[in-house]
Tab-separated table of C-alpha atoms in Angstrom:
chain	number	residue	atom	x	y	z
A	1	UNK	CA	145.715	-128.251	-116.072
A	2	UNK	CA	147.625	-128.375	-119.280
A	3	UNK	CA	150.410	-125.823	-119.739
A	4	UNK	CA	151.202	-123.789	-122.743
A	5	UNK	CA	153.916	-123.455	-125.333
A	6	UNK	CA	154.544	-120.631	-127.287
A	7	UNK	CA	156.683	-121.176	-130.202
A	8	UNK	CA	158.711	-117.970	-131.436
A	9	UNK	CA	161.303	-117.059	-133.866
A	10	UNK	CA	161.777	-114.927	-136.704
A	11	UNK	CA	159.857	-115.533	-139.914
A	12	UNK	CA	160.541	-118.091	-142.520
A	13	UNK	CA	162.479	-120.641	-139.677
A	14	UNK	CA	159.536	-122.896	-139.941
A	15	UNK	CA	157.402	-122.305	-137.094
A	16	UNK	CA	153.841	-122.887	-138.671
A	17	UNK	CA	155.287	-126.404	-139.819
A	18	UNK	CA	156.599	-127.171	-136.704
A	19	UNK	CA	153.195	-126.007	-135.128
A	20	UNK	CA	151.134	-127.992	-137.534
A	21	UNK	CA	153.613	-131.355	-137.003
A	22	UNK	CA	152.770	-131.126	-132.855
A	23	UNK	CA	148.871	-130.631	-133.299
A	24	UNK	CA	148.683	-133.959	-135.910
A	25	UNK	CA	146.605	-131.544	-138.238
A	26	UNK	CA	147.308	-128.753	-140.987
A	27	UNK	CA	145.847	-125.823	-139.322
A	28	UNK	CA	148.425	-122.926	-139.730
A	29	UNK	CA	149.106	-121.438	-143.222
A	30	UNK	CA	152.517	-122.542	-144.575
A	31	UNK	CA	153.975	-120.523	-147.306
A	32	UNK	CA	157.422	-119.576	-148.142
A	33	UNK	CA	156.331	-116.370	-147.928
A	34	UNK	CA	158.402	-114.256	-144.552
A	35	UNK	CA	154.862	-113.167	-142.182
A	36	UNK	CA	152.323	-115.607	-143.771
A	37	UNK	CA	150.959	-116.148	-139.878
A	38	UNK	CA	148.619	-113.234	-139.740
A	39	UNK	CA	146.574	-114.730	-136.669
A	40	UNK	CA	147.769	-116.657	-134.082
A	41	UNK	CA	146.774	-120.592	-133.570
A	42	UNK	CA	146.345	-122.737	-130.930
A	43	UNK	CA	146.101	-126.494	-131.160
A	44	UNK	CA	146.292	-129.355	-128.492
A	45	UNK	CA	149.508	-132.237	-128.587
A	46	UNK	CA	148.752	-135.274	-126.529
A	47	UNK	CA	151.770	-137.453	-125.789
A	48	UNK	CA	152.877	-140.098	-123.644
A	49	UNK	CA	149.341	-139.739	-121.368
A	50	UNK	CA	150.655	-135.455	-121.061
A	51	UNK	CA	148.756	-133.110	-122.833
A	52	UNK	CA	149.924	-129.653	-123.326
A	53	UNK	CA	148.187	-126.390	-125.774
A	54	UNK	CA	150.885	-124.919	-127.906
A	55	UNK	CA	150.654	-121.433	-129.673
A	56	UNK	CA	152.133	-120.932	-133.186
A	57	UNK	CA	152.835	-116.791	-132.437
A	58	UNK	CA	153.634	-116.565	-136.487
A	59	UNK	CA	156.822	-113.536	-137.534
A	60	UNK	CA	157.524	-110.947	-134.829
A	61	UNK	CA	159.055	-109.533	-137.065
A	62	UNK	CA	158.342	-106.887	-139.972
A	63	UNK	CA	160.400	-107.549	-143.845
A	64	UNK	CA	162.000	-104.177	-143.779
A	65	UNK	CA	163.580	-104.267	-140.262
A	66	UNK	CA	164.714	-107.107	-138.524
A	67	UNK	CA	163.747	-105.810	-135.051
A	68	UNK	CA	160.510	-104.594	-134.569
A	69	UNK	CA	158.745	-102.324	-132.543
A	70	UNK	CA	156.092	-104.749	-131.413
A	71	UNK	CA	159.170	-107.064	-130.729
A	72	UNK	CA	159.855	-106.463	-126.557
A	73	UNK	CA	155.783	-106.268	-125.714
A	74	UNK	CA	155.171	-109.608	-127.593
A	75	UNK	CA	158.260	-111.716	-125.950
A	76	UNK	CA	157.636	-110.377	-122.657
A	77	UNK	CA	153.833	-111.461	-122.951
A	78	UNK	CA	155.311	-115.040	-124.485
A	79	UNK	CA	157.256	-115.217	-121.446
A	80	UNK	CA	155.099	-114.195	-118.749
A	81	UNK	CA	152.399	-116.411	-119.672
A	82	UNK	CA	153.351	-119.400	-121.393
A	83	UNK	CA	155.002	-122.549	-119.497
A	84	UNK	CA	157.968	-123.085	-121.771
A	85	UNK	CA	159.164	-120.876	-124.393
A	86	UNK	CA	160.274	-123.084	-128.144
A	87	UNK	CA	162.526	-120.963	-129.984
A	88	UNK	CA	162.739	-122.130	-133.456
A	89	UNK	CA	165.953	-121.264	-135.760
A	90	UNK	CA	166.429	-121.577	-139.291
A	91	UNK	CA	169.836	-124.129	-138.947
A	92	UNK	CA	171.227	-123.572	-142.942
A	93	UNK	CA	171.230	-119.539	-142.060
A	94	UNK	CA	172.946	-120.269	-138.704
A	95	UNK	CA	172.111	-117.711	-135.730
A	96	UNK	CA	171.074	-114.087	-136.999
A	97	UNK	CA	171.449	-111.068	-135.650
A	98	UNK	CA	167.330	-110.994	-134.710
A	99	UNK	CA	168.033	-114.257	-133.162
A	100	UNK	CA	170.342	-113.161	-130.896
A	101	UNK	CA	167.679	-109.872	-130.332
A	102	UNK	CA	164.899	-112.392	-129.484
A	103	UNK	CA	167.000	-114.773	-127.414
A	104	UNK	CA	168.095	-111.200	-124.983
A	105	UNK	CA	164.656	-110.457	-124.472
A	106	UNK	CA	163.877	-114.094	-123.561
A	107	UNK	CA	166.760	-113.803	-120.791
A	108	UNK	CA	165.729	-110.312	-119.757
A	109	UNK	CA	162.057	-111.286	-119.303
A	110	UNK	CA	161.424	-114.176	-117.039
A	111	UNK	CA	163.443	-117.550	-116.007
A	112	UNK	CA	160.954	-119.723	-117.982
A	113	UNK	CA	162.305	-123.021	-119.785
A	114	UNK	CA	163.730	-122.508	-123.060
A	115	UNK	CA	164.210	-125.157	-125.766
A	116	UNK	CA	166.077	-123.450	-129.241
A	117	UNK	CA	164.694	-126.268	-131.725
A	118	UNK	CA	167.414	-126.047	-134.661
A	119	UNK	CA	165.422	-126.309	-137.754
A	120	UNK	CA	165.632	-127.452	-141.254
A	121	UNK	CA	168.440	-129.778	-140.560
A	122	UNK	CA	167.148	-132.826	-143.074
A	123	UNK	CA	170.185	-135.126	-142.361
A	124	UNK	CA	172.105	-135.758	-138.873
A	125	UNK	CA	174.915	-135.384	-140.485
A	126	UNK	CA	174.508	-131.426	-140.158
A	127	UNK	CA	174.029	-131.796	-136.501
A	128	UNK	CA	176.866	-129.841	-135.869
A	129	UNK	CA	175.872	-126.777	-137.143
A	130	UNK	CA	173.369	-126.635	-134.465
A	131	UNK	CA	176.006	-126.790	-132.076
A	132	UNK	CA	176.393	-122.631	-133.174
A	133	UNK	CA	172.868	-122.402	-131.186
A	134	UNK	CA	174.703	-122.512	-127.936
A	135	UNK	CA	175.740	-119.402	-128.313
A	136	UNK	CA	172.223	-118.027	-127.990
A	137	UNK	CA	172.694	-118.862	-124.069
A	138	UNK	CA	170.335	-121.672	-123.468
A	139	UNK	CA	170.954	-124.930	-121.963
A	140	UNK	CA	168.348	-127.082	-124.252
A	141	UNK	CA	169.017	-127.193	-128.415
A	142	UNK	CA	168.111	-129.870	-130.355
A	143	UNK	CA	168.571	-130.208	-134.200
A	144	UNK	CA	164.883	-131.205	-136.166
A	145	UNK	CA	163.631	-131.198	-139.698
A	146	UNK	CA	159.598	-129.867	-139.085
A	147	UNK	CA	159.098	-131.001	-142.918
A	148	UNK	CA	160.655	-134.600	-142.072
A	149	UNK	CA	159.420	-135.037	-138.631
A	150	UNK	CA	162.819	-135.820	-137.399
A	151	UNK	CA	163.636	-135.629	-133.588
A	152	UNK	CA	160.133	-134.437	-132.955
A	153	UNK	CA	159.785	-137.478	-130.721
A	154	UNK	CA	162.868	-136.467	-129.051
A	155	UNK	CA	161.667	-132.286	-129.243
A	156	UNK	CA	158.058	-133.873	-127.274
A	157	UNK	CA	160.245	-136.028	-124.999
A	158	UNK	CA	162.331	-132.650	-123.911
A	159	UNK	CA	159.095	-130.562	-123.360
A	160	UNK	CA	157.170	-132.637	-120.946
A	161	UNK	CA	160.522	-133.266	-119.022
A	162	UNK	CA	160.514	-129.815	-118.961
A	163	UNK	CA	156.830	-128.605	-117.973
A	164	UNK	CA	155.685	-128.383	-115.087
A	165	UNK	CA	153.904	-131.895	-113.678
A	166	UNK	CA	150.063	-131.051	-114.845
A	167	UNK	CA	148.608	-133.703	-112.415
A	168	UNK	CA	150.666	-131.617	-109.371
A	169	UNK	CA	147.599	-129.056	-109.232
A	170	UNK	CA	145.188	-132.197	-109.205
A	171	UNK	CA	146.425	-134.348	-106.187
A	172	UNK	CA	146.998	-130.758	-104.457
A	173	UNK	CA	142.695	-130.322	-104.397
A	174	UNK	CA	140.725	-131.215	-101.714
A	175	UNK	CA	139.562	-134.656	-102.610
A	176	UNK	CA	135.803	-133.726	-102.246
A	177	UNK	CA	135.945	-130.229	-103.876
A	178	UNK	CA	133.950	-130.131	-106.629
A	179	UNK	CA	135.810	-128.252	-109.421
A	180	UNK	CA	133.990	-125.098	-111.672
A	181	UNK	CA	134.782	-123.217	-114.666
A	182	UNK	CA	132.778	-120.178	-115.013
A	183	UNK	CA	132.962	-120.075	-119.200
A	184	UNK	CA	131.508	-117.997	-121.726
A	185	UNK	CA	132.286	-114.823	-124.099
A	186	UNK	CA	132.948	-111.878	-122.461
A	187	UNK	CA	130.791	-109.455	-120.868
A	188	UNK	CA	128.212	-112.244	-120.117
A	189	UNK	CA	128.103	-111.884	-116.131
A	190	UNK	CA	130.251	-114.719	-115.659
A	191	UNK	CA	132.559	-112.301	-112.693
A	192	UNK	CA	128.994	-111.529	-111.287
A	193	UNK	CA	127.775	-115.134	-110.918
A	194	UNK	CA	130.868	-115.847	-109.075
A	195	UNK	CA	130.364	-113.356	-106.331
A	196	UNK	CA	126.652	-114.350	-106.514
A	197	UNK	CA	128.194	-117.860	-105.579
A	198	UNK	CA	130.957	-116.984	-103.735
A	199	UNK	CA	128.501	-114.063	-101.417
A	200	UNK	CA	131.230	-111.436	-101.918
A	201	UNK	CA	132.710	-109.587	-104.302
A	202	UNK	CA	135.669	-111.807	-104.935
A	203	UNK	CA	136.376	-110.837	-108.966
A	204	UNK	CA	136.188	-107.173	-110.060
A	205	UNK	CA	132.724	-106.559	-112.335
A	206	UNK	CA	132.437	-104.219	-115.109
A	207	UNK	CA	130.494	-103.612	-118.159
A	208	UNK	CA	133.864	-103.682	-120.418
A	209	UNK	CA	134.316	-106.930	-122.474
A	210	UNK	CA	137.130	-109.042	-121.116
A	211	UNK	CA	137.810	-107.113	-117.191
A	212	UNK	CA	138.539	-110.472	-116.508
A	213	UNK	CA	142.339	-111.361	-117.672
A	214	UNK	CA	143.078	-114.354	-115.871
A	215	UNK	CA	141.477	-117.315	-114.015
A	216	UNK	CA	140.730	-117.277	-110.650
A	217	UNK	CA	140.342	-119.919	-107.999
A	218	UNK	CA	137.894	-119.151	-105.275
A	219	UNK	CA	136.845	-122.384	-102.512
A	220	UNK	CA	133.429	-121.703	-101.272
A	221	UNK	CA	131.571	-124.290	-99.445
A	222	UNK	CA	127.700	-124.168	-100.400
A	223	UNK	CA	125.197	-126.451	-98.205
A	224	UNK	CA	127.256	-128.030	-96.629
A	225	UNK	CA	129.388	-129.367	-99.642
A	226	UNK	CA	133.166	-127.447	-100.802
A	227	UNK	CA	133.428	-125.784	-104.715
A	228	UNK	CA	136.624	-124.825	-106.456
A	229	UNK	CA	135.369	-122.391	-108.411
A	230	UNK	CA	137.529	-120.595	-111.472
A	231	UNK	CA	136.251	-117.622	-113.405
A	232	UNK	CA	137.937	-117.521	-116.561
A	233	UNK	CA	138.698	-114.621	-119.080
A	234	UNK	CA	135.725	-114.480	-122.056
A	235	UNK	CA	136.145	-116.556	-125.007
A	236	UNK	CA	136.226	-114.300	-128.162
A	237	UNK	CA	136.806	-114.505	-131.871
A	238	UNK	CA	140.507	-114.813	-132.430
A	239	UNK	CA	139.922	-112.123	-134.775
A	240	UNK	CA	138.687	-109.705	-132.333
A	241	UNK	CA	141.970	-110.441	-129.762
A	242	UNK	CA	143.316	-106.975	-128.721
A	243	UNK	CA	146.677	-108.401	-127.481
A	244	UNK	CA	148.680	-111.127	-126.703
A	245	UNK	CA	148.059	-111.213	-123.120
A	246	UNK	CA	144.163	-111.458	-124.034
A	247	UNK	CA	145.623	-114.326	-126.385
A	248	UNK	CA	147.379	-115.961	-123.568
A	249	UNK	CA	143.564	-115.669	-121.661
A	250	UNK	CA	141.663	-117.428	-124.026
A	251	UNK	CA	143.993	-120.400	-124.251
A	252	UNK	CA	144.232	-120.584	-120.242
A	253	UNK	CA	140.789	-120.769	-120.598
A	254	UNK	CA	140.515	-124.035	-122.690
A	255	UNK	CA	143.423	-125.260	-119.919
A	256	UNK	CA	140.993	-123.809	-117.325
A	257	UNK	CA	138.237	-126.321	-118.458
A	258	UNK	CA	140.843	-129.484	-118.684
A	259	UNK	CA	140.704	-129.116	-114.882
A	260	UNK	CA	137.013	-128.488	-113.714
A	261	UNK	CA	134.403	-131.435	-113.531
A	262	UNK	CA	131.762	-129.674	-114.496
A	263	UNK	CA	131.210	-125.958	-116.652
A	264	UNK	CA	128.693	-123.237	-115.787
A	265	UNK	CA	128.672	-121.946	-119.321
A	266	UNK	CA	126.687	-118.284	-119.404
A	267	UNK	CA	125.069	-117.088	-122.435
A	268	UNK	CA	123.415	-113.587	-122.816
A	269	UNK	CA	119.574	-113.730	-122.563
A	270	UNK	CA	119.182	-111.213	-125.578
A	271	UNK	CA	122.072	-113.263	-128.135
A	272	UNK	CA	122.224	-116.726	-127.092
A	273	UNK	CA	123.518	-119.517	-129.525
A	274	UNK	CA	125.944	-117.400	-131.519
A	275	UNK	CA	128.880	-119.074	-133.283
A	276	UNK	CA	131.222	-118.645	-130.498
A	277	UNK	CA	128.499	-119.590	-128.049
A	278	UNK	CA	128.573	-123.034	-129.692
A	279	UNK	CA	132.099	-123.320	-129.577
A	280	UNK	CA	132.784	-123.085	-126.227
A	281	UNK	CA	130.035	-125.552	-125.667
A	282	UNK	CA	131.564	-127.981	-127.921
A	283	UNK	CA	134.534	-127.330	-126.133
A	284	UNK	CA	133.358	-128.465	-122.776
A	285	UNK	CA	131.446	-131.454	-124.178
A	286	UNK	CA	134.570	-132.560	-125.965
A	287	UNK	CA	137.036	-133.134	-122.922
A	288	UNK	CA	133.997	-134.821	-121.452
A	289	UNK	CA	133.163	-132.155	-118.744
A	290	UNK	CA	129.666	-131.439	-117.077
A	291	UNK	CA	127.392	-128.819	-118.184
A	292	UNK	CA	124.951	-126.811	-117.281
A	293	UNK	CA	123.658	-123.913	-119.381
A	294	UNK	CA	122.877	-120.520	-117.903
A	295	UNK	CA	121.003	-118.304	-119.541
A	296	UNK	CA	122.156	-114.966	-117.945
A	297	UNK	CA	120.724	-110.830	-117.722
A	298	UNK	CA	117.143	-112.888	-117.929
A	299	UNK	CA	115.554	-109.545	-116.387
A	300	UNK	CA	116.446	-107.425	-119.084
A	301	UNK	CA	114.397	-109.316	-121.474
A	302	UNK	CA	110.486	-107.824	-122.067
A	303	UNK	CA	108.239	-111.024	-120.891
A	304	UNK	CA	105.755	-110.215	-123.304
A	305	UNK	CA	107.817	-110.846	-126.158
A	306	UNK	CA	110.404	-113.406	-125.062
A	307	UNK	CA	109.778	-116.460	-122.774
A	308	UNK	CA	111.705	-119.100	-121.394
A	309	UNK	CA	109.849	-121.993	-123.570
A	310	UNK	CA	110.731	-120.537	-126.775
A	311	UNK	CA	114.228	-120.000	-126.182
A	312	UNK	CA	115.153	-123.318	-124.951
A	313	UNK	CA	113.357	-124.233	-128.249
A	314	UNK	CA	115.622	-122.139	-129.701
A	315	UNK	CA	118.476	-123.841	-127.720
A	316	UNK	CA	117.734	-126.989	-128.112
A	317	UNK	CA	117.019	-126.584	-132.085
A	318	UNK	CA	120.495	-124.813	-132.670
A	319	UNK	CA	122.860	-126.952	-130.163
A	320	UNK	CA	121.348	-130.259	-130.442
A	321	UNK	CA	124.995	-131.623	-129.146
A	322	UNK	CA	124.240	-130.655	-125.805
A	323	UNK	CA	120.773	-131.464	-125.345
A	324	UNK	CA	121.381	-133.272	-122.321
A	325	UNK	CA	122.597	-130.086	-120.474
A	326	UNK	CA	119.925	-128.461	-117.934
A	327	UNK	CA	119.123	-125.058	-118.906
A	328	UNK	CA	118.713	-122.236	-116.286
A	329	UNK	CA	117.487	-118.917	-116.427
A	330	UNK	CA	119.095	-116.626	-113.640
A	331	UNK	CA	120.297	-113.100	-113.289
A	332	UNK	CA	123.275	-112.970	-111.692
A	333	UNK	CA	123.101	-109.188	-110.537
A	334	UNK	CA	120.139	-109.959	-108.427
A	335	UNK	CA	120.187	-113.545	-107.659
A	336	UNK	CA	117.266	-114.652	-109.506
A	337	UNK	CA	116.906	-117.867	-110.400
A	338	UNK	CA	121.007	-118.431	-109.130
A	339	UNK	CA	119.407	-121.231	-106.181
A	340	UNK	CA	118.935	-123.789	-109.020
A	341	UNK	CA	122.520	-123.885	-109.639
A	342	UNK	CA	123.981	-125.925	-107.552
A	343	UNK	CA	121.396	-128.586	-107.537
A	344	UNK	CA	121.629	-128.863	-111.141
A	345	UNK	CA	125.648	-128.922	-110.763
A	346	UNK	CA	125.220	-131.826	-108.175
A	347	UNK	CA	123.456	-133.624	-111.071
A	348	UNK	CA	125.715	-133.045	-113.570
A	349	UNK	CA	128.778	-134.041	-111.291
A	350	UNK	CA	127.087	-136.975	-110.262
A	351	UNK	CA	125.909	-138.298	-113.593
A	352	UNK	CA	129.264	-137.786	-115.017
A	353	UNK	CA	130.565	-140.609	-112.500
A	354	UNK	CA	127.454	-143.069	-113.136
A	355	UNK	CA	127.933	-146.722	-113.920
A	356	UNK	CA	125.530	-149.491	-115.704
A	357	UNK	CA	125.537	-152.835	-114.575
A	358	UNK	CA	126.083	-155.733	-116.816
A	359	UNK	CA	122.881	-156.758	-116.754
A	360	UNK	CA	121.565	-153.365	-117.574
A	361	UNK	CA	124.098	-153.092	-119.920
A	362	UNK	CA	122.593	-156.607	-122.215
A	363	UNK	CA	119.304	-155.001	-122.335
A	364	UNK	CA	120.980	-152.272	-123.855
A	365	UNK	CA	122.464	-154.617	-126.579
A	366	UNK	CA	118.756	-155.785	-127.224
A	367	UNK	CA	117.443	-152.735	-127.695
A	368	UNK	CA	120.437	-151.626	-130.041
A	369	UNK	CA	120.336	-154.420	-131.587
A	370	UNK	CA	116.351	-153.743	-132.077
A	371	UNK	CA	117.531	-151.208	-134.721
A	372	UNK	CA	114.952	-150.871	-137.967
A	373	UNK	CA	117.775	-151.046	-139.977
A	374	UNK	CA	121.797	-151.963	-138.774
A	375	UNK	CA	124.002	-149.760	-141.034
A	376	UNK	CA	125.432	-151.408	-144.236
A	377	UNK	CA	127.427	-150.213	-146.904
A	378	UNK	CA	127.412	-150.909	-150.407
A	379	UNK	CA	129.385	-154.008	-150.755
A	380	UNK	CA	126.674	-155.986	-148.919
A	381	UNK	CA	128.268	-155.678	-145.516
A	382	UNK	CA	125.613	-154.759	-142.096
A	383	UNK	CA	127.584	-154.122	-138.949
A	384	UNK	CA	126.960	-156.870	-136.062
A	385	UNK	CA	127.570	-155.823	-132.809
A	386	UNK	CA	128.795	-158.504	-130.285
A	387	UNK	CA	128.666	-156.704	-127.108
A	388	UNK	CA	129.698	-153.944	-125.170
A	389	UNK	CA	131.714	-152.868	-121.806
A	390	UNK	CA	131.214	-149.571	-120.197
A	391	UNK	CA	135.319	-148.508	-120.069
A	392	UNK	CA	135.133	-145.784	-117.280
A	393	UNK	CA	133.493	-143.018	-116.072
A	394	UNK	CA	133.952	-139.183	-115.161
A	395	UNK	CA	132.572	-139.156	-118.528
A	396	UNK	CA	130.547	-142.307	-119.074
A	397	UNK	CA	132.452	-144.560	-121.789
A	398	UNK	CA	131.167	-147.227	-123.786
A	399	UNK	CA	132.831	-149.588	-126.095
A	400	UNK	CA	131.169	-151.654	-128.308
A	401	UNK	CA	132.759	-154.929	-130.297
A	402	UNK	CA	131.483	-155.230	-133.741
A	403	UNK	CA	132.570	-156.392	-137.139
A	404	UNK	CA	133.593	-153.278	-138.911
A	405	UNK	CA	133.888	-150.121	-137.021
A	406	UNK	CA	133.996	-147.964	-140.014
A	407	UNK	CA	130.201	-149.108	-140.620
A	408	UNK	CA	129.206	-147.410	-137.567
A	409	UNK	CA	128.041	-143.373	-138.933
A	410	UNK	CA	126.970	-140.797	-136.807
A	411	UNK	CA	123.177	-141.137	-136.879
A	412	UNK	CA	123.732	-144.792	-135.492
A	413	UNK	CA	125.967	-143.148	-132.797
A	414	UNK	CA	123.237	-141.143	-131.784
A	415	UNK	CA	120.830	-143.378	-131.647
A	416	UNK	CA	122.998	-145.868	-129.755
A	417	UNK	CA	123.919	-142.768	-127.205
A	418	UNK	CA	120.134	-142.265	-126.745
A	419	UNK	CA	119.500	-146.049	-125.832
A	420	UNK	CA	122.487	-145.067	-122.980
A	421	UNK	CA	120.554	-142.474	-122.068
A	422	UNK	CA	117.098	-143.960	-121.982
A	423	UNK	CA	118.481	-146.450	-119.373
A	424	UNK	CA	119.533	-144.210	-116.487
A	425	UNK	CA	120.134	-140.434	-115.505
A	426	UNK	CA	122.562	-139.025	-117.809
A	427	UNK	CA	121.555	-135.196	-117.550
A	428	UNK	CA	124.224	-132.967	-117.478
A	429	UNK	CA	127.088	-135.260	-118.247
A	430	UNK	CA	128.176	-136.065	-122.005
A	431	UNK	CA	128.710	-139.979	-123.271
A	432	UNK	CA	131.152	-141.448	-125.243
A	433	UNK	CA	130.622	-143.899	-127.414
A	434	UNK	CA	133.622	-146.091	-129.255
A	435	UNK	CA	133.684	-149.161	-131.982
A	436	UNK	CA	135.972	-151.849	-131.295
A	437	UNK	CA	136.352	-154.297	-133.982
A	438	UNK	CA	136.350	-157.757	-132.644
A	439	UNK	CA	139.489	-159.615	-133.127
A	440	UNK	CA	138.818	-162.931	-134.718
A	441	UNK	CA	139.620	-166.221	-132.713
C-alpha cells in the first residue's frame, strides 16, 4: 500500500512547485500570488522501485492574519492521516512566526515523521541559513531549490528512508488470500455488498454519501477459498470534498487499490457511466488490477423501461477501456444477483496471472503482422516488428521489438491488444502492451 505525504507550509514558500517537481508533471497552479492553491492535489512519485501519493495542501493560511482559524483542524487532519508530514519553508525569509505556529501544532498532534525542506536556496553556498530551521524542533532539514530541482534526489532519498516499508503489509497476507477493493462514488452500496459478502453487518450502512471514512479489512473465506476484502470511502469530485479528512479518504482509496488484485467497482443502476464513474475505472485499469463491474440498486429500476441489454450497451459504448471487464447486475440489499460475484472474481484473478507460450506467442506475431496496413509516418518509414516476449504477469505484459517505437499509435495498440486477447481468456484482467526498439547488432 503506498503511503501519503502531505506537504504544508505557509503560502508563497513554494509548495505547489515542490509538489509539481515530485509528481514529474505541472498539475498545481504556480503563481506568485500568496493562496493561489484553491483545491487540493494529489499526484503519484515513483522512485527507486517505492511509490508513495503526495498531497500539495496549498496556504493554510489567510493574507490578513498569519494564523488562521482553519489552521489547528487542518494540521491535525495532515497529521493524523498522512505517513510523513513535508514542511516546506521559504529559506531567504528565514523561520516566521507562522512557521513556528505550524511546526507546534505538528508536535502537539501526533509523533509522525517530519522532514522541514528549506526552500528557495538556489546555491549551496546558502546552506547555512537552513541551519536556522533547527530551531523549529525537528530532527530532518534539508536545504532545496523546487525551481532548480536541487537536493530533490536527496529530499526522495530521506522520505522513503523515512516511510513506513509499503511491501511490510504485503508479505504480512495470507499467501492465498485473494485481495478486494470495494470502489466506487459514494452512496453506491459498496458498505452493503460487503456485509452481503462478508454475511454480517461488518461496515455501518446508511443512505448519507460518504458514512464510510476509512478502509476496512475484513477476511472472509467463501467456498472454500479466503478474501481480504477492503471497503473504501466513495470517490467524489475534489470539488465536492467537505473536509480534509474526506480528502485524506479519497487518496487512501487510490492507495487502497495499489494493494488489492482485483476491484469490485459499483455503479448506481439509475446513473451509471458518469465522469467520475470513468475515473475510478481508469484508475483500477491503470495499476493493472482486476475488474469486475457491478451494476448496483438493480431493483429499483422499472423493467419495462430499462433492461440489462441496453445498459451494458450503454457501458460498453461509453467505457470502451474496460470492455474486457464482466458486468453484473446485483442488489446488494437483497442479495440478488450477489452469487455471480465471486465466480466472476475467480476469473478475473486468474486471468490476471495467465501466461502464453512461445509458440502461441509466434502465431500472435503472424497475425499482427497480418495487419492491412503497418503504421507509417510521413517520411516513408512503416514500423517492422521483430518479435515479442510476454515480460510478466499479475497484469499480462507484452513487449514487442520493432524499428521505431514512436510509429506504434494507439489504434495499432488496440488492435495488437485484441490479437492478445483473441488467443486466450483475458476477461477481467487488463493487458499491457510496450514497444521496444531493437538495438542494432
Amino acid at each position: 500500500m503506498s503511503s501519503i505525504v502531505a506537504i504544508i507550509g505557509r503560502p508563497n514558500v513554494g509548495k505547489s512547485s515542490l509538489f509539481n517537481r515530485l509528481i514529474g508533471k505541472r498539475e498545481a497552479i504556480v503563481d506568485d500570488m500568496p493562496g493561489v492553491t484553491r483545491d487540493r492535489l494529489y499526484g503519484e512519485v515513483e522512485y527507486n522501485d517505492r511509490s508513495f501519493y503526495v498531497i500539495d495542501t496549498g496556504g493554510i493560511f489567510g493574507e490578513d492574519n498569519e494564523f488562521s482559524a482553519g489552521i489547528k483542524n487542518h494540521v491535525d487532519e495532515a497529521v493524523n492521516e498522512c505517513d510523513l508530514i513535508l514542511m516546506i519553508i521559504n529559506g531567504r525569509d528565514g523561520v516566521t512566526t507562522a512557521d513556528e505556529e505550524i511546526a507546534g501544532f505538528i508536535r502537539k498532534a501526533g509523533n509522525k515523521p517530519v522532514i522541514v525542506a528549506v526552500n528557495k536556496l538556489d546555491d549551496p553556498k546558502h546552506d547555512d541559513e537552513a541551519n536556522e530551521a533547527y530551531s523549529l524542533g525537528f530532527e530532518n532539514v534539508i536545504p532545496i531549490s523546487a525551481l532548480h530541482k536541487r537536493n530533490l534526489y536527496e529530499l526522495c532519498d530521506l522520505i522513503i528512508d523515512l516511510l513506513p516499508n509499503d511491501n511490510a503489509q504485503e508479505f504480512s497476507d495470507e499467501p492465498d488470500e485473494i485481495r478486494l477493493a470495494i470502489v466506487g462514488k459514494p452512496n453506491v452500496g459498496k458498505s452493503s455488498l460487503l456485509n452481503r459478502l462478508a454475511g454480517s453487518e461488518r461496515s455501518l450502512v446508511s443512505p448519507i454519501a460518504g458514512t464510510t471514512r476509512d478502509p476496512v479489512d475484513t477476511h472472509v473465506i467463501i467456498n472454500e477459498q479466503a478474501f481480504k476484502i477492503i471497503d473504501t470511502a466513495g470517490l467524489r469530485r475534489k470539488s465536492k470534498f467537505d473536509g480534509d479528512l474526506e480528502y485524506y479518504s479519497f487518496v487512501r482509496t487510490l492507495s487502497a487499490v495499489d494493494r488489492s488484485d482485483v476491484a469490485l467497482f459499483l455503479m448506481d443502476a439509475s446513473e451509471p457511466c458518469t465522469d467520475q464513474d470513468k475515473k475510478i475505472a481508469a484508475h483500477v485499469i491503470q495499476k493493472g488490477k482486476g475488474l469486475v463491474i457491478i451494476i448496483n440498486k438493480w431493483d429499483l429500476l422499472d423493467p419495462k423501461i430499462n433492461n440489462a441489454d441496453k445498459l451494458i450497451k450503454k457501458i460498453r459504448d461509453e467505457m470502451p477501456f474496460a470492455n474486457f471487464a464482466q458486468i453484473i447486475f446485483i442488489s446488494a440489499l437483497n442479495g440478488r444477483g450477489a452469487n455471480k460475484i465471486i465466480p466472476a472474481v475467480m476469473k478475473a484473478f486468474n486471468n490476471r496471472k495467465r501466461r502464453i507460450q512461445t509458440n502461441i506467442l509466434n502465431r500472435l506475431m503472424r497475425d499482427v503482422l497480418a495487419f492491412d496496413r503497418l503504421p507509417s509516418d510521413k517520411k516513408g518509414r512503416t514500423l517492422k516488428v521483430y518479435y515479442c516476449s510476454q515480460a510478466e504477469n499479475e497484469p499480462p505484459t507484452f513487449i514487442f521489438f520493432v524499428n521505431s517505437p514512436e510509429l506504434a499509435g494507439t489504434s495499432f495498440e488496440n488492435h495488437v491488444k485484441n490479437k492478445i486477447r483473441d488467443l486466450d481468456d483475458f476477461s477481467g484482467t487488463p493487458i499491457r502492451v510496450f514497444w521496444r526498439g531493437k538495438e542494432k547488432d
